[in-house]
XYZ file of C-alpha atoms in Angstrom:
312
model
C 0.107 -0.017 0.148
C 1.414 3.380 -1.071
C 0.733 6.769 0.260
C 0.772 9.117 -2.574
C 2.455 12.430 -2.276
C 2.431 13.704 -6.195
C 0.403 12.336 -8.993
C 1.009 13.277 -12.883
C -1.393 14.621 -15.262
C -1.278 13.250 -18.691
C -3.186 14.205 -21.927
C -4.319 10.669 -22.027
C -6.265 11.256 -18.762
C -9.233 12.631 -21.137
C -9.133 9.656 -23.313
C -9.191 7.336 -20.481
C -12.154 9.187 -18.590
C -14.169 9.308 -21.796
C -14.049 5.667 -22.245
C -12.028 5.545 -25.371
C -9.301 3.100 -23.920
C -11.850 0.476 -22.780
C -15.550 1.090 -23.698
C -16.558 -1.782 -21.437
C -15.641 0.031 -18.107
C -18.575 2.002 -17.024
C -18.505 4.980 -14.692
C -17.758 5.459 -11.770
C -14.235 4.241 -12.161
C -10.942 5.508 -10.867
C -8.525 7.388 -13.139
C -4.888 8.699 -13.156
C -2.027 6.698 -14.423
C 1.061 7.623 -12.108
C 2.245 8.582 -8.724
C 5.080 8.965 -6.289
C 4.791 8.082 -2.714
C 5.967 6.157 0.130
C 5.348 2.568 1.301
C 2.824 2.615 4.351
C 1.974 -1.301 4.351
C 3.330 -4.267 2.815
C 1.809 -7.738 1.821
C 3.671 -10.631 2.807
C 5.558 -11.061 -0.595
C 6.339 -7.832 -0.874
C 8.265 -7.594 2.514
C 11.224 -9.217 1.130
C 11.764 -6.413 -1.363
C 10.346 -3.159 0.253
C 10.297 -1.474 3.556
C 7.611 0.948 5.086
C 8.700 4.570 4.495
C 10.631 3.746 0.976
C 10.191 6.084 -1.748
C 8.480 4.279 -4.625
C 6.693 5.353 -7.918
C 4.183 3.369 -9.843
C 2.356 3.529 -13.076
C -1.200 1.970 -12.648
C -4.751 2.935 -13.658
C -6.573 4.806 -10.694
C -3.604 6.669 -9.463
C -5.559 9.818 -8.576
C -5.889 8.735 -5.211
C -4.227 9.383 -1.640
C -3.698 5.594 -1.044
C -3.120 3.129 -3.677
C -2.426 -0.627 -3.690
C -0.040 -1.789 -6.078
C 1.451 -5.152 -6.957
C 5.026 -5.091 -5.879
C 6.494 -6.151 -9.350
C 4.787 -2.857 -10.732
C 6.513 -0.575 -8.207
C 9.778 1.260 -9.050
C 12.170 2.039 -5.926
C 13.335 5.553 -5.829
C 15.939 7.425 -4.125
C 13.544 10.077 -2.667
C 10.266 11.099 -3.021
C 10.611 14.043 -5.902
C 8.261 15.161 -8.362
C 11.024 15.207 -10.986
C 10.990 11.374 -10.874
C 7.307 11.414 -11.777
C 7.958 13.006 -15.110
C 9.961 10.087 -16.242
C 7.330 7.331 -15.528
C 5.101 8.092 -18.526
C 6.496 11.131 -20.214
C 10.047 10.307 -20.093
C 9.628 6.648 -21.006
C 7.421 7.318 -23.802
C 10.069 9.584 -25.443
C 13.047 7.447 -24.671
C 11.490 4.125 -25.940
C 9.646 5.578 -29.055
C 12.797 7.393 -30.287
C 14.968 4.188 -29.635
C 12.666 1.825 -31.135
C 11.098 3.657 -33.908
C 13.084 7.037 -34.502
C 16.367 5.257 -35.113
C 18.054 8.605 -34.338
C 21.936 9.168 -35.453
C 24.107 11.968 -35.713
C 22.893 15.219 -37.793
C 19.437 13.894 -38.273
C 16.722 16.461 -38.282
C 14.191 15.948 -35.528
C 10.859 17.913 -35.258
C 9.202 17.850 -31.685
C 5.577 19.239 -31.676
C 4.217 20.472 -28.253
C 8.179 20.351 -27.378
C 7.955 22.201 -24.046
C 5.248 19.952 -22.667
C 5.466 16.830 -20.498
C 6.705 14.315 -22.883
C 8.252 16.805 -25.574
C 10.977 18.185 -23.154
C 12.571 14.505 -23.144
C 12.204 14.157 -26.824
C 14.222 17.319 -27.376
C 16.798 16.477 -24.938
C 17.151 12.722 -26.076
C 17.430 13.848 -29.761
C 20.115 16.319 -28.730
C 21.911 13.664 -26.972
C 21.965 11.455 -30.083
C 23.683 14.560 -31.798
C 20.573 15.379 -33.889
C 19.426 19.059 -35.030
C 16.171 19.597 -33.183
C 13.198 21.888 -34.161
C 10.607 22.293 -31.648
C 7.105 23.744 -31.739
C 5.484 25.699 -28.918
C 3.006 28.401 -28.097
C 4.980 31.197 -26.342
C 8.365 32.924 -26.157
C 8.687 31.825 -22.552
C 8.174 28.105 -23.745
C 10.917 28.906 -26.446
C 13.216 30.334 -23.881
C 12.890 27.025 -21.999
C 13.481 25.049 -25.005
C 16.668 26.883 -25.992
C 17.915 26.219 -22.357
C 17.556 22.511 -23.051
C 19.366 22.459 -26.153
C 16.751 22.949 -28.780
C 18.347 24.345 -32.006
C 15.315 25.952 -33.399
C 12.172 26.942 -31.873
C 8.911 27.767 -33.461
C 6.187 29.860 -31.781
C 3.326 28.850 -33.632
C 1.192 31.745 -32.464
C 3.695 34.279 -34.045
C 5.204 32.264 -36.753
C 3.916 30.111 -39.689
C 5.356 26.784 -38.953
C 5.089 25.500 -42.346
C 6.908 28.461 -43.929
C 9.733 28.243 -41.397
C 10.185 24.613 -42.176
C 9.935 24.970 -45.835
C 12.426 27.944 -45.842
C 14.982 26.588 -43.212
C 14.580 22.716 -44.150
C 13.863 22.464 -47.669
C 14.995 18.723 -47.660
C 12.586 18.068 -44.739
C 12.921 16.529 -41.497
C 13.908 13.017 -40.874
C 11.825 12.165 -37.773
C 8.723 13.949 -36.263
C 7.759 13.464 -32.531
C 3.946 14.168 -32.972
C 1.442 14.722 -30.123
C -0.902 17.449 -31.424
C -2.746 16.051 -34.114
C -4.998 17.882 -36.523
C -3.408 20.519 -38.731
C -0.148 19.700 -37.074
C -0.201 16.279 -38.094
C -0.923 17.192 -41.669
C 1.938 19.929 -41.571
C 4.330 17.244 -40.091
C 3.467 14.935 -42.860
C 4.177 17.304 -45.585
C 7.564 18.263 -43.873
C 9.099 14.758 -44.084
C 12.216 14.001 -45.827
C 12.879 10.933 -48.087
C 12.817 8.022 -45.891
C 11.497 10.398 -42.827
C 9.439 8.803 -40.070
C 6.500 10.410 -38.320
C 6.128 9.067 -34.872
C 2.498 9.454 -33.581
C 2.447 9.486 -29.583
C -0.965 11.344 -29.269
C -3.304 13.958 -30.885
C -4.080 16.339 -27.978
C -5.593 18.685 -30.076
C -8.676 16.507 -30.622
C -9.003 14.534 -27.242
C -11.690 17.049 -26.056
C -13.999 16.289 -29.152
C -16.564 13.993 -28.787
C -15.275 11.647 -31.332
C -11.680 12.100 -29.942
C -9.633 13.535 -32.873
C -9.624 16.414 -35.297
C -9.857 15.377 -38.923
C -6.694 15.152 -40.955
C -6.245 15.499 -44.656
C -5.390 11.725 -45.198
C -6.926 11.369 -48.629
C -3.471 11.573 -50.478
C -1.447 9.654 -47.682
C -0.504 6.579 -49.575
C 0.884 8.738 -52.456
C 2.611 10.948 -49.884
C 4.118 8.074 -48.253
C 5.126 6.645 -51.412
C 6.728 9.435 -53.033
C 9.182 9.934 -50.056
C 9.315 6.199 -48.931
C 8.350 7.721 -45.772
C 6.453 5.945 -42.634
C 4.094 6.739 -39.825
C 4.459 4.738 -36.685
C 2.043 4.914 -33.893
C 3.589 4.439 -30.326
C 1.462 3.427 -27.161
C 3.706 2.768 -24.015
C 1.416 -0.241 -22.878
C 2.893 -2.306 -25.904
C 6.605 -1.814 -25.027
C 6.412 -2.972 -21.268
C 9.264 -5.422 -22.244
C 11.458 -2.145 -22.619
C 10.073 -0.200 -19.822
C 12.284 -1.187 -16.866
C 15.534 -0.723 -18.606
C 14.499 2.605 -20.231
C 13.378 4.109 -16.683
C 16.916 2.838 -15.120
C 18.676 4.582 -17.810
C 16.525 7.778 -17.491
C 16.812 7.848 -13.662
C 20.688 7.401 -13.870
C 20.706 10.281 -16.259
C 18.750 12.620 -14.011
C 20.821 11.563 -11.015
C 24.069 12.294 -12.837
C 22.488 15.906 -13.983
C 22.370 14.816 -17.663
C 18.802 15.446 -17.915
C 16.385 18.336 -17.084
C 12.901 17.210 -15.611
C 10.792 20.094 -15.688
C 7.696 20.141 -13.458
C 4.986 22.576 -13.456
C 2.704 22.660 -10.123
C 0.500 25.275 -11.735
C 1.689 28.091 -9.576
C 0.975 30.686 -12.360
C -2.622 29.177 -12.906
C -5.434 31.334 -11.888
C -6.129 29.703 -8.721
C -2.637 28.706 -7.991
C -0.575 25.776 -7.125
C -2.315 22.509 -7.954
C -2.834 20.855 -4.534
C -5.086 18.096 -3.445
C -7.147 15.668 -5.476
C -9.721 18.537 -5.964
C -7.324 20.366 -8.147
C -6.830 17.465 -10.668
C -9.759 18.786 -12.783
C -7.795 22.478 -12.730
C -4.488 20.832 -13.803
C -6.210 19.171 -16.613
C -7.757 22.355 -17.937
C -4.345 23.993 -17.544
C -2.949 21.392 -19.922
C -5.399 22.027 -22.485
C -4.962 25.521 -22.415
C -1.392 24.869 -23.339
C -0.001 26.988 -20.253
C 2.205 24.329 -18.786
C 5.960 24.030 -19.234
C 7.122 20.406 -18.552
C 5.269 17.883 -16.952
C 2.139 19.035 -14.882
C 2.196 17.476 -11.279
C -0.386 17.688 -8.430
C 1.006 17.683 -4.803
C -1.044 15.558 -2.264
C -0.300 16.971 0.983
C -0.780 14.512 3.831
C -1.867 15.565 7.384
C 0.161 14.052 10.163
C -2.990 12.708 11.586
C -4.367 11.168 8.593
C -5.558 7.698 9.059
C -5.878 4.820 6.903
């Protein structure tokens, strides 16, 4: 049994709560995918590996809760209870595994990251830079652009003030080799058109459409076969649940990188949101709204303060 101290907000929370991942599950059901906290009680089999008070992280449906029961083999021991570790569990692992397995990054490849200053975009930027790629990141403000430059992004494009398509056509006439795409709709179309010969577009989400009843914005896919054929290009979907065999080694590597100071794990507690810091489960809905308004820089995290007198 874990006592949660921090829970992470994901774009997928809307898809899950809307029943798009499993239509057979009827409300009410628990939501949330990840948390960081301390062990407060142990089953017999878990006693061999864990101790009460130990810092742990977990990825499990239903994590928006103050206390969570998690099978011991699904828990990840941590050096301490820090929100930065939470940013690696889903967001960091998604960037790491998808780029490694599907992106086939190598030196001087051009990588476009959409929503680059978001929870997972920040890791796609940094990991592509570590592979010695040239990284272009789209974002919605100059403040986000500044953050992206600070983590090594070579060219930032503020899509509120610049025309992304024109910038790409002018500065990258040969196209980009890999796109890490999480926006969907028009951004998907634009990314597809910007692919270089043998380029690969990795779809890790389509946040622009999650709030629609049907779950996505339409794309102009009629000429998709011709576009892919013309460039020998590919589109690959990535869903973390299908890559659990890669998960633990990826997370181990990410944790080591963070501990060495080789990885920035930016977290956003919503201190600049209208009603202030995201504290307590009652603020989860505000945190989700904040993400869909595109305000966050880094991973959105909600803190769950525990009273010293709290009883199980």
